[in-house]
């Protein structure tokens, strides 16, 4: 059986909880920087809104969304 409660289809080993609940700010920044696609980003935003709702983290996620959109063009 697969364990997929909080994992993405391509991101099963690094779900939003692991990206955003790291023990220090530098690891959270790295977790956000390595988000590969909009689907993963949306899951991270949803997780952050539901759990911590930290303004700085949401701002970084917004910047990452802008970066991903630019890469799509």
GROMACS .gro file of C-alpha atoms in nm, residues 3-59:
model
   57
    3UNK     CA    1   0.122   0.630   0.179
    4UNK     CA    2   0.000   0.940  -0.004
    5UNK     CA    3  -0.199   1.148   0.246
    6UNK     CA    4   0.017   1.460   0.220
    7UNK     CA    5   0.234   1.384  -0.079
    8UNK     CA    6   0.209   1.503  -0.436
    9UNK     CA    7   0.210   1.276  -0.736
   10UNK     CA    8   0.569   1.366  -0.832
   11UNK     CA    9   0.676   1.497  -0.495
   12UNK     CA   10   0.596   1.208  -0.260
   13UNK     CA   11   0.927   1.215  -0.077
   14UNK     CA   12   0.911   1.589  -0.001
   15UNK     CA   13   0.554   1.696   0.086
   16UNK     CA   14   0.454   2.050   0.196
   17UNK     CA   15   0.489   1.960   0.563
   18UNK     CA   16   0.857   1.878   0.517
   19UNK     CA   17   0.920   2.185   0.300
   20UNK     CA   18   0.754   2.433   0.536
   21UNK     CA   19   0.810   2.288   0.884
   22UNK     CA   20   1.190   2.271   0.868
   23UNK     CA   21   1.383   2.347   1.189
   24UNK     CA   22   1.530   2.672   1.057
   25UNK     CA   23   1.450   2.951   0.812
   26UNK     CA   24   1.728   2.860   0.569
   27UNK     CA   25   1.586   2.513   0.518
   28UNK     CA   26   1.238   2.654   0.459
   29UNK     CA   27   1.383   2.891   0.196
   30UNK     CA   28   1.555   2.594   0.030
   31UNK     CA   29   1.232   2.394   0.040
   32UNK     CA   30   1.048   2.675  -0.137
   33UNK     CA   31   1.330   2.731  -0.387
   34UNK     CA   32   1.315   2.367  -0.496
   35UNK     CA   33   0.940   2.359  -0.566
   36UNK     CA   34   0.929   2.215  -0.918
   37UNK     CA   35   0.579   2.305  -1.041
   38UNK     CA   36   0.256   2.496  -0.975
   39UNK     CA   37   0.075   2.190  -0.842
   40UNK     CA   38   0.332   2.144  -0.565
   41UNK     CA   39   0.329   2.518  -0.498
   42UNK     CA   40  -0.050   2.519  -0.459
   43UNK     CA   41  -0.027   2.231  -0.210
   44UNK     CA   42   0.234   2.426  -0.013
   45UNK     CA   43   0.016   2.739  -0.007
   46UNK     CA   44  -0.282   2.535   0.110
   47UNK     CA   45  -0.072   2.369   0.379
   48UNK     CA   46   0.068   2.701   0.502
   49UNK     CA   47  -0.278   2.862   0.510
   50UNK     CA   48  -0.420   2.570   0.707
   51UNK     CA   49  -0.138   2.534   0.958
   52UNK     CA   50   0.083   2.837   1.021
   53UNK     CA   51  -0.037   3.117   0.793
   54UNK     CA   52   0.298   3.298   0.821
   55UNK     CA   53   0.308   3.616   0.613
   56UNK     CA   54   0.677   3.584   0.521
   57UNK     CA   55   0.638   3.226   0.402
   58UNK     CA   56   0.328   3.310   0.199
   59UNK     CA   57   0.520   3.601   0.043
   0.00000   0.00000   0.00000
